[in-house]
Each structure stands twice: as structure tokens, then as C-alpha cells.
XYZ file of C-alpha atoms in Angstrom:
107
model
C -60.639 -150.496 81.486
C -56.922 -150.491 81.967
C -54.839 -147.404 81.326
C -53.258 -149.194 78.365
C -56.652 -149.992 76.839
C -57.812 -146.410 77.376
C -54.677 -145.119 75.661
C -55.204 -147.450 72.693
C -58.810 -146.388 72.326
C -57.914 -142.711 72.655
C -55.215 -143.145 70.012
C -57.712 -144.885 67.718
C -60.221 -142.066 68.249
C -57.569 -139.451 67.556
C -56.585 -141.219 64.334
C -60.234 -141.259 63.235
C -60.584 -137.577 64.131
C -57.527 -136.684 62.051
C -58.832 -138.763 59.146
C -62.201 -136.988 59.353
C -60.486 -133.592 59.250
C -58.429 -134.647 56.224
C -61.540 -135.911 54.455
C -63.273 -132.597 55.059
C -60.255 -130.751 53.676
C -60.387 -132.962 50.585
C -64.068 -132.181 50.253
C -63.392 -128.441 50.361
C -60.651 -128.843 47.768
C -63.022 -130.715 45.461
C -65.841 -128.156 45.631
C -67.306 -127.450 42.217
C -65.622 -130.517 40.713
C -66.998 -133.858 39.643
C -65.402 -135.465 42.719
C -67.262 -133.406 45.288
C -70.095 -135.859 45.982
C -67.646 -138.701 46.556
C -65.487 -136.563 48.841
C -68.550 -135.354 50.759
C -69.682 -138.944 51.323
C -66.185 -139.878 52.514
C -66.105 -136.920 54.889
C -69.518 -137.766 56.300
C -68.518 -141.399 56.822
C -65.231 -140.424 58.494
C -67.005 -138.038 60.867
C -69.545 -140.725 61.737
C -66.740 -143.197 62.483
C -64.985 -140.731 64.782
C -68.258 -139.917 66.531
C -69.028 -143.614 67.036
C -65.580 -144.334 68.480
C -65.938 -141.418 70.891
C -69.486 -142.387 71.890
C -68.473 -145.987 72.527
C -65.529 -144.880 74.633
C -67.601 -142.462 76.714
C -70.308 -145.100 77.164
C -67.794 -147.697 78.356
C -66.194 -145.230 80.754
C -69.610 -144.276 82.148
C -70.460 -147.957 82.699
C -67.144 -148.396 84.469
C -67.998 -145.452 86.721
C -71.220 -147.033 87.892
C -69.822 -150.486 88.604
C -66.743 -149.422 90.550
C -66.819 -149.074 94.322
C -65.387 -146.171 96.282
C -62.582 -144.965 95.968
C -62.137 -146.612 92.564
C -65.356 -144.915 91.527
C -63.723 -141.507 91.962
C -60.811 -142.525 89.738
C -63.171 -143.913 87.087
C -65.276 -140.741 87.214
C -62.186 -138.566 86.832
C -61.000 -140.551 83.790
C -64.430 -140.283 82.223
C -64.620 -136.544 82.865
C -61.097 -136.031 81.509
C -61.962 -137.808 78.258
C -65.190 -135.835 77.813
C -63.564 -132.521 78.694
C -60.581 -132.939 76.391
C -62.405 -134.498 73.437
C -66.036 -133.457 73.588
C -65.318 -130.190 71.809
C -63.444 -132.039 69.077
C -66.583 -134.012 68.301
C -68.776 -130.914 68.349
C -66.270 -129.181 66.071
C -66.353 -132.073 63.588
C -70.148 -132.113 63.502
C -70.381 -128.347 63.046
C -67.719 -128.227 60.345
C -69.321 -131.078 58.421
C -72.758 -129.475 58.636
C -71.336 -126.154 57.493
C -69.390 -127.770 54.674
C -72.370 -129.720 53.398
C -74.776 -126.791 53.666
C -72.370 -124.338 52.036
C -71.617 -126.562 49.096
C -75.210 -127.716 48.662
C -76.256 -124.245 47.553
């Protein structure tokens, strides 16, 4: 994967992450209204899209790691680790916030 392709995919993931956060905010704002169920479904879908984009990216980077030869392998491994380190917590945060939001409002 070229640096340009990685940047495009990271930008796409970031856009999906932002959209998921906005959808969750909308869901919170619509609590106890007739629009809540629709907003909750939108938030869940947005989180799933962000998670899928991240998973696909990490998978592709991991495949790249295994097919590259030394010293390219080290560079591919570093890129993969950088992506996981800088974005893995974002995904965990999205999942936790969505779970909390849905469990809190389901009561």
C-alpha cells in the first residue's frame, strides 16, 4: 500500500469516526423523544461502518507485513503498528460509548 493510499484510507476512516461521534451525539439529544430509535439505529450503523473501515485497513496492513521482505518488512510492520497504536483506542472508545448509550437509554 502506498503512502498516498494509506493516507486516503486513514482520512476515510477518520471521516467515518467523526460521523459516528456525531450520530451518537444526535442520539443523546433525542433521548426520550419519538426520534430516539431512528437516531440509535443511525449511531449503531455509523459505528459499524467506522469499525469495518478500521478492521479492513488493519487487515490489509497486516497482510502487507507478511508478504514484504526485509527490510521492507520492518517498514510495513512499523506502519501497521502506528495505525493500530494511534487509532485502536478510537475504535474501543466508539464501541464503549455506543454500548453505554444504548444500555443507558434502554432502561
